[in-house]
Every structure is written in structure tokens, then in C-alpha cells.
Short mmCIF file of C-alpha atoms in Angstrom, two decimals:
data_model
loop_
_atom_site.label_atom_id
_atom_site.label_comp_id
_atom_site.label_asym_id
_atom_site.label_seq_id
_atom_site.Cartn_x
_atom_site.Cartn_y
_atom_site.Cartn_z
CA MET D 5 113.44 98.93 118.12
CA LYS D 6 113.51 95.49 116.47
CA ASN D 7 110.61 93.28 117.66
CA ASN D 8 109.32 96.12 119.85
CA PHE D 9 105.98 97.85 119.26
CA LEU D 10 106.14 101.60 118.68
CA GLY D 11 103.48 103.77 120.30
CA TYR D 12 102.55 107.43 120.63
CA ALA D 13 100.92 109.34 123.48
CA GLY D 14 98.95 112.56 123.14
CA THR D 15 98.88 114.95 126.11
CA TYR D 16 97.74 118.24 127.50
CA THR D 17 100.55 120.80 127.74
CA ARG D 18 99.15 122.90 130.56
CA ASN D 19 102.04 122.21 132.92
CA THR D 20 105.17 120.21 132.08
CA SER D 21 104.28 118.20 128.98
CA LYS D 22 106.03 119.11 125.72
CA GLY D 23 103.56 117.55 123.25
CA ILE D 24 103.45 114.12 121.56
CA TYR D 25 105.57 111.40 123.14
CA ARG D 26 106.80 108.19 121.57
CA PHE D 27 107.45 104.99 123.49
CA GLU D 28 108.24 101.33 122.86
CA LEU D 29 106.67 98.19 124.25
CA ASP D 30 109.15 95.35 124.64
CA PRO D 31 106.91 92.26 124.61
CA LYS D 32 109.69 89.90 125.60
CA ALA D 33 110.76 91.93 128.65
CA LYS D 34 107.16 93.06 129.28
CA LYS D 35 108.31 96.65 129.71
CA ILE D 36 107.51 100.10 128.36
CA THR D 37 110.78 101.74 127.31
CA ALA D 38 112.35 104.57 125.31
CA VAL D 39 109.91 107.34 126.29
CA GLU D 40 110.83 110.62 124.60
CA VAL D 41 109.28 113.69 123.01
CA ALA D 42 108.37 112.98 119.39
CA ALA D 43 106.98 116.42 118.52
CA GLU D 44 106.59 119.65 120.44
CA VAL D 45 103.02 120.88 119.97
CA GLY D 46 100.39 122.50 122.18
CA SER D 47 97.93 120.03 123.80
CA PRO D 48 97.89 117.22 121.22
CA THR D 49 95.13 115.49 123.18
CA TYR D 50 94.24 112.94 120.50
CA VAL D 51 96.31 111.29 117.78
CA ALA D 52 95.58 108.85 114.95
CA VAL D 53 97.91 106.84 112.73
CA SER D 54 97.29 106.21 109.03
CA GLU D 55 96.63 102.63 107.99
CA ASP D 56 100.01 102.38 106.22
CA ASN D 57 101.84 103.77 109.31
CA ARG D 58 103.38 106.58 107.26
CA TYR D 59 101.51 109.48 108.85
CA LEU D 60 100.26 110.61 112.23
CA PHE D 61 97.52 113.19 112.67
CA SER D 62 97.11 115.14 115.87
CA ILE D 63 94.91 117.66 117.58
CA GLY D 64 96.86 120.86 118.22
CA GLN D 65 96.55 124.14 120.10
CA ASP D 66 98.61 127.28 119.51
CA GLY D 67 97.54 130.18 121.69
CA ASP D 68 94.05 131.15 120.57
CA LEU D 69 94.17 128.78 117.59
CA GLY D 70 93.03 125.16 117.55
CA GLY D 71 92.95 122.51 114.86
CA VAL D 72 94.71 119.55 113.27
CA GLN D 73 98.33 118.81 112.39
CA ALA D 74 99.84 116.22 110.05
CA TYR D 75 103.19 114.49 110.57
CA GLN D 76 105.31 112.06 108.61
CA ILE D 77 106.54 109.11 110.67
CA LYS D 78 110.24 108.31 110.12
CA GLN D 79 110.21 104.54 109.78
CA GLU D 80 113.65 103.93 111.27
CA THR D 81 113.21 105.96 114.45
CA GLY D 82 109.53 106.83 114.87
CA GLU D 83 110.45 110.52 114.81
CA LEU D 84 107.67 112.84 113.68
CA ILE D 85 108.24 115.43 110.94
CA LYS D 86 105.57 118.10 110.67
CA ILE D 87 104.00 118.41 107.22
CA ASP D 88 101.06 120.78 107.52
CA GLU D 89 98.36 122.11 109.83
CA GLN D 90 94.89 123.63 109.70
CA MET D 91 94.28 125.96 112.64
CA THR D 92 91.38 128.34 113.28
CA GLU D 93 90.44 130.67 116.12
CA GLY D 94 88.89 128.97 119.13
CA LYS D 95 89.19 125.75 121.09
CA SER D 96 90.76 122.71 119.43
CA PRO D 97 88.88 119.47 118.68
CA CYS D 98 88.95 116.60 121.19
CA HIS D 99 88.88 113.63 118.79
CA LEU D 100 89.92 112.70 115.27
CA SER D 101 89.87 109.67 112.99
CA ILE D 102 91.39 108.91 109.61
CA TYR D 103 90.39 106.77 106.66
CA ASP D 104 92.31 106.87 103.40
CA ASN D 105 92.97 110.60 102.77
CA GLN D 106 90.09 111.89 104.89
CA ILE D 107 90.30 113.10 108.49
CA VAL D 108 87.24 113.84 110.58
CA THR D 109 87.27 115.68 113.91
CA GLY D 110 84.83 116.23 116.76
CA ASN D 111 85.00 119.47 118.75
CA TYR D 112 83.60 119.27 122.28
CA HIS D 113 83.68 123.00 122.98
CA ARG D 114 82.27 124.14 119.64
CA GLY D 115 79.81 121.26 119.07
CA GLU D 116 81.29 120.93 115.61
CA VAL D 117 82.21 118.16 113.15
CA VAL D 118 84.87 118.95 110.54
CA LEU D 119 85.99 116.91 107.53
CA TYR D 120 89.52 117.46 106.17
CA ALA D 121 91.19 116.16 103.03
CA PHE D 122 94.89 115.22 103.13
CA GLU D 123 95.80 116.11 99.57
CA ASP D 124 98.81 114.48 97.89
CA ASN D 125 100.09 113.46 101.34
CA LYS D 126 101.29 116.99 101.96
CA ALA D 127 98.40 119.42 102.50
CA LEU D 128 95.53 119.47 104.99
CA VAL D 129 92.46 121.13 103.48
CA THR D 130 89.21 121.86 105.32
CA ALA D 131 86.46 120.28 103.23
CA SER D 132 83.29 120.54 105.31
CA ALA D 133 82.12 121.73 108.73
CA ILE D 134 78.83 120.97 110.49
CA GLN D 135 77.52 122.73 113.59
CA HIS D 136 75.42 120.71 116.05
CA SER D 137 72.79 122.31 118.29
CA GLY D 138 70.63 121.22 121.21
CA ASP D 139 71.02 120.31 124.86
CA GLY D 140 70.13 117.71 127.48
CA PRO D 141 68.94 117.35 131.08
CA HIS D 142 72.38 116.94 132.71
CA GLU D 143 74.23 120.03 134.03
CA ARG D 144 77.03 119.38 131.50
CA GLN D 145 74.55 119.26 128.61
CA GLU D 146 73.91 122.99 128.30
CA LYS D 147 74.72 122.75 124.58
CA SER D 148 76.10 120.37 121.98
CA HIS D 149 79.39 118.68 122.91
CA VAL D 150 80.65 116.52 120.04
CA HIS D 151 83.04 113.99 121.60
CA PHE D 152 83.74 111.46 118.85
CA ALA D 153 83.86 111.47 115.06
CA GLY D 154 84.88 108.36 113.14
CA PHE D 155 84.10 106.12 110.20
CA THR D 156 81.76 103.14 110.15
CA PRO D 157 83.46 99.80 109.33
CA ASP D 158 82.01 99.80 105.80
CA HIS D 159 83.34 103.37 105.37
CA ASN D 160 79.96 104.44 104.02
CA TYR D 161 79.32 106.90 106.83
CA VAL D 162 80.88 109.15 109.44
CA VAL D 163 79.46 108.43 112.90
CA VAL D 164 79.38 111.14 115.58
CA CYS D 165 78.74 110.94 119.34
CA ASP D 166 77.27 114.12 120.84
CA LEU D 167 77.58 114.12 124.63
CA GLY D 168 75.55 117.32 124.98
CA THR D 169 72.47 116.24 123.03
CA ASP D 170 72.44 112.47 123.74
CA GLU D 171 72.61 111.81 120.00
CA LEU D 172 74.37 109.33 117.76
CA VAL D 173 74.48 110.84 114.27
CA THR D 174 75.56 109.37 110.94
CA TYR D 175 76.69 111.48 107.98
CA ARG D 176 77.22 110.65 104.33
CA ILE D 177 80.13 112.21 102.48
CA GLU D 178 78.99 113.61 99.15
CA ASP D 179 81.41 115.60 96.99
CA ASN D 180 83.67 116.04 100.01
CA LYS D 181 80.79 117.46 102.07
CA LEU D 182 79.18 116.05 105.21
CA VAL D 183 75.46 115.42 104.76
CA ARG D 184 73.40 114.52 107.84
CA HIS D 185 71.84 111.10 107.29
CA GLN D 186 70.43 109.46 110.46
CA THR D 187 70.05 110.50 114.09
CA ARG D 188 69.56 108.16 117.05
CA THR D 189 68.68 109.71 120.41
CA VAL D 190 69.71 107.60 123.40
CA LYS D 191 68.89 107.70 127.12
CA PRO D 192 68.44 111.32 128.30
CA GLY D 193 71.37 112.55 130.38
CA SER D 194 73.61 109.59 129.48
CA GLY D 195 76.15 111.61 127.47
CA PRO D 196 77.44 109.48 124.54
CA ARG D 197 81.23 109.70 124.40
CA HIS D 198 82.90 107.03 122.22
CA ILE D 199 81.79 104.12 120.05
CA VAL D 200 83.50 100.95 118.75
CA PHE D 201 82.30 98.37 116.26
CA HIS D 202 82.50 94.61 116.46
CA PRO D 203 84.77 93.09 113.77
CA ASN D 204 81.65 91.60 112.17
CA GLY D 205 80.49 95.15 111.33
CA LYS D 206 76.98 94.42 112.58
CA THR D 207 77.17 95.49 116.23
CA ALA D 208 78.40 98.69 117.88
CA TYR D 209 79.17 99.46 121.51
CA LEU D 210 78.44 103.02 122.64
CA LEU D 211 80.04 104.26 125.88
CA THR D 212 78.17 106.98 127.76
CA GLU D 213 80.33 109.29 129.86
CA LEU D 214 77.73 110.73 132.23
CA SER D 215 75.86 107.53 133.09
CA SER D 216 78.90 105.20 132.71
CA GLU D 217 77.05 102.65 130.61
CA VAL D 218 77.62 100.65 127.45
CA ILE D 219 74.71 100.64 125.01
CA VAL D 220 74.85 97.67 122.63
CA LEU D 221 73.49 98.57 119.19
CA ASP D 222 72.60 96.73 116.02
CA TYR D 223 74.11 98.59 113.07
CA ASP D 224 72.41 98.53 109.68
CA ALA D 225 75.03 99.23 107.03
CA GLN D 226 72.36 99.67 104.35
CA THR D 227 70.61 102.54 106.11
CA GLY D 228 73.38 103.84 108.38
CA SER D 229 71.04 103.49 111.37
CA PHE D 230 71.32 102.00 114.85
CA SER D 231 68.87 100.18 117.13
CA GLU D 232 69.41 99.44 120.82
CA LYS D 233 69.35 95.92 122.21
CA GLN D 234 71.15 96.03 125.58
CA THR D 235 72.47 98.49 128.18
CA VAL D 236 75.01 97.47 130.84
CA LEU D 237 76.59 99.46 133.67
CA ALA D 238 80.33 100.05 133.24
CA LYS D 239 81.12 101.14 136.81
CA PRO D 240 80.42 99.45 140.17
CA ALA D 241 76.77 99.87 141.12
CA ASP D 242 77.75 100.90 144.65
CA PHE D 243 80.35 103.50 143.56
CA THR D 244 78.77 106.83 144.52
CA GLU D 245 81.63 109.24 143.82
CA THR D 246 81.98 111.08 140.51
CA ASN D 247 82.81 108.76 137.65
CA ASP D 248 83.29 109.82 134.04
CA ALA D 249 83.54 106.88 131.64
CA SER D 250 86.39 107.45 129.20
CA ALA D 251 87.55 105.07 126.48
CA ILE D 252 86.07 101.94 124.93
CA HIS D 253 87.98 99.34 122.90
CA ILE D 254 87.32 95.84 121.59
CA SER D 255 89.75 92.97 121.10
CA SER D 256 90.57 92.15 117.47
CA ASP D 257 88.83 88.76 117.77
CA GLY D 258 85.64 90.47 118.94
CA LYS D 259 85.44 88.43 122.14
CA PHE D 260 86.02 91.14 124.75
CA VAL D 261 85.10 94.80 125.27
CA TYR D 262 87.00 97.08 127.67
CA THR D 263 85.95 100.47 129.06
CA GLY D 264 87.75 103.07 131.21
CA ASN D 265 86.49 104.68 134.42
CA ARG D 266 87.80 108.06 135.57
CA GLY D 267 86.95 108.34 139.26
CA HIS D 268 86.81 104.63 140.00
CA ASN D 269 90.18 104.54 138.15
CA SER D 270 89.62 101.17 136.54
CA ILE D 271 89.19 99.27 133.30
CA ALA D 272 85.99 97.25 133.06
CA LEU D 273 86.05 93.94 131.19
CA PHE D 274 83.04 92.50 129.35
CA GLU D 275 82.73 89.22 127.47
CA VAL D 276 80.92 89.30 124.13
CA ASP D 277 78.30 86.61 123.49
CA ALA D 278 79.30 84.70 120.36
CA GLU D 279 75.73 84.56 119.05
CA THR D 280 74.09 87.81 120.13
CA ASP D 281 77.13 90.13 120.57
CA GLU D 282 75.60 91.20 123.90
CA LEU D 283 77.86 91.83 126.92
CA THR D 284 78.41 90.08 130.23
CA PHE D 285 80.45 91.95 132.85
CA ILE D 286 83.53 90.04 134.09
CA GLU D 287 85.65 92.27 136.35
CA PHE D 288 87.28 95.62 137.09
CA THR D 289 91.07 96.14 137.08
CA ALA D 290 92.67 99.16 138.79
CA THR D 291 94.69 101.23 136.30
CA GLY D 292 97.62 102.00 138.60
CA GLY D 293 97.05 105.74 138.45
CA GLU D 294 94.48 108.51 138.53
CA TRP D 295 91.96 109.44 135.83
CA PRO D 296 92.53 106.84 133.05
CA ARG D 297 91.63 108.95 130.03
CA ASP D 298 92.46 106.21 127.55
CA PHE D 299 94.10 102.81 127.05
CA VAL D 300 95.16 100.76 124.04
CA LEU D 301 95.57 97.09 123.11
CA ASP D 302 98.96 96.37 121.56
CA PRO D 303 99.13 94.89 118.02
CA SER D 304 99.64 91.35 119.34
CA GLY D 305 96.63 91.56 121.65
CA SER D 306 98.77 90.38 124.57
CA PHE D 307 99.03 93.69 126.42
CA ILE D 308 97.08 96.82 127.34
CA VAL D 309 98.71 100.18 128.08
CA ALA D 310 96.62 102.50 130.26
CA SER D 311 97.15 106.28 130.24
CA ASN D 312 96.38 107.99 133.56
CA GLN D 313 96.04 111.74 133.01
CA HIS D 314 96.13 113.12 136.55
CA SER D 315 99.00 110.92 137.75
CA GLY D 316 100.85 111.36 134.43
CA ASN D 317 101.80 107.75 133.80
CA LEU D 318 101.53 104.87 131.38
CA VAL D 319 100.92 101.49 133.03
CA LEU D 320 101.38 98.12 131.35
CA PHE D 321 99.07 95.12 131.77
CA ALA D 322 99.41 91.61 130.38
CA ARG D 323 96.21 90.38 128.74
CA ASP D 324 95.01 86.77 128.77
CA GLN D 325 93.59 86.31 125.28
CA LYS D 326 91.38 83.39 126.39
CA THR D 327 89.75 85.07 129.40
CA GLY D 328 90.33 88.74 128.54
CA LYS D 329 91.59 89.36 132.07
CA LEU D 330 94.36 91.86 132.83
CA THR D 331 97.40 91.45 135.07
CA PRO D 332 99.53 94.49 136.00
CA MET D 333 103.17 94.22 135.00
CA ASP D 334 106.00 95.90 136.86
CA SER D 335 106.23 98.62 134.24
CA THR D 336 105.10 102.19 134.83
CA VAL D 337 106.61 105.19 133.05
CA GLU D 338 106.04 108.90 133.35
CA VAL D 339 104.28 110.79 130.56
CA PRO D 340 102.99 114.12 131.91
CA GLU D 341 99.31 115.01 131.43
CA VAL D 342 98.85 111.97 129.19
CA VAL D 343 95.52 111.58 127.40
CA CYS D 344 95.54 109.31 124.34
CA VAL D 345 97.67 106.28 123.41
CA LYS D 346 98.07 104.64 120.00
CA PHE D 347 100.35 101.98 118.51
CA LEU D 348 101.43 101.73 114.91
CA ASN D 349 99.09 99.39 113.05
#
């Protein structure tokens, strides 16, 4: 594994998938290699790696139970050793994030945000749960659908995207409890899905699933509030078939934003204005498969790995760090029902 980058893929396990898969990216050969099962678990659709690369946290489903699982990462092999889990009756969450010893999850089906504590690096403890309510004008907005829960760059707040209510909500954490702080309602029927922050910590990019747009927001770290300053379309204007926007990521230098399109089966590239942080669309790149649920930039910033759920494959692209543009490499590997991809930090 020397000089290779180690990654993990979360999946659904409805058909042939076994759980979490590990893989390696060989930057010299420009290949994805060594794909194997890292942990057998039901539908680990999203995973997150701790900042020190010692632990991986995963969504999990076991029959009628859904929740979160914690794993130790064996440094020599990348093997995952299960430490603990917190499972409750009902559907599992769809997203999770970690900062320090706190894990926060968003549950699409329940419209719920849950805060966990990872105590002494060995026990997952449910600390706080918040139920969202409301709806929106789109047929998929019959109730709250929390799709993202993460931490702001200053770590002062938890930020939540609610696809069902068209809301962007910030929470404070007080005595290990989530306290609702600010709510920003965005375009009706747009369906906020995921959000990323510029490295400067002052601008955020919100991807809407239902309208396939990126809303550029000023972020005020003092108040935990957002204000809109630009909206750009993330799919082709003449694409009339169903398109559900999926993932959004930003390059570590803050110069380029990428978004995924399920339906158009592409990654959209935007250039970030150095003064305003606003976006200019550059191009679309086909993902080499069907229904790109996620993608990830490798630690060097030289590659992107796309995960195509319906075709069950990971596809490698070289990334020009000056232009942001992607070039497909001759490297496609099978990972059944793949959803989420992450590299070690």
C-alpha cells in the first residue's frame, strides 16, 4: 500500500453488496486497485473518517434497526474492526459527519437530526435528537427529509439541510444537546441536499437535489446565519429527463466546485471567482456509469473517483489542478450498489 491512497466505499446491500469496501488508488499507475470487503454490514450508505485516520463511522441497517456504527482502522492493512454501534427501530440515517468525539447524523426518512458522543474511543452514546417538521410544494416534500448534517468550519454550529422543508438550519451544541439557532428558507421546491464550505470559511455552496442548482451563500460565523448571493444551474438547461443532483465538493485550494448529476450522469465543474467566491460554469464530464451518487477528490487533488450506484462501479478521473477539468482514466472497478466514497485524510 506504500505511496497509494486508501479509500472506503459505502453501499446499499439490497442485492449483492456485502457492506463497506476498501480500495487503493495508485497515483503512479493511475489505477484503482485492491478492492475488497472491509466490513460486512447492512446498507452502510454513508461513511466518515476521523481526522486522525484512526476511526471510521458508518450508517448501518440490521433488519428493522437503523443507526450508526464505529470501527477502528488497522493502520497496516486498512481493515475495519467494529467497536460499537447505536441502533434503534426504524430506517437508518442517510448522512453523518464527525468532529473530534462528536458524530451528527441526518435521517431522510424520519426527518431527524441526532448527535452522538464517541466516549473514550470505544462507546457510541446518543446525546441529543431533534425532530424536524414541515413540508414543501414538490411531490417529494410531503414531510421533512433531513439529508445532510455536518459541522461549520469554525465548529461553532451543526448545519442541517432539509430537502423536505427547503430549509438550511444551524444548531448550537450546549451541554451535549442540539439547540436550534438559525433557519434559512431557500427557493420553494428546490430540495436542499448537501452543503460545502469554501476554505476561507466565509462562503458556502448549497446543492439542491430537486431543482439541480447551487446556491452560493455568505456565511456569518458570528451569528451562524446564511445569506444568498447567487444561484446557478448544475445540470444542462435543455436536459428534460429526471435529474437528481447528488454530491457537492470543493477543491482544497478553493478554486473549483464540483457537483454530481443522477440522470444526466455527469459531474459539473464550476470555477470560483477569487474575489467574490461566486461560480462560473465550465463543463460537464460523463461519469462512466449510471446514477453517480457521490464522488471524492483524492488527498493530492490530482484525481476524482466517481461512484455510480446503478451500474455498481468506481471510475477514476485525472484532475487538472490549474483548470479543474477532468479526464477519464482507463480504470473502472466493480463495487456493487456503491453510494459514498471517502479517502483517509
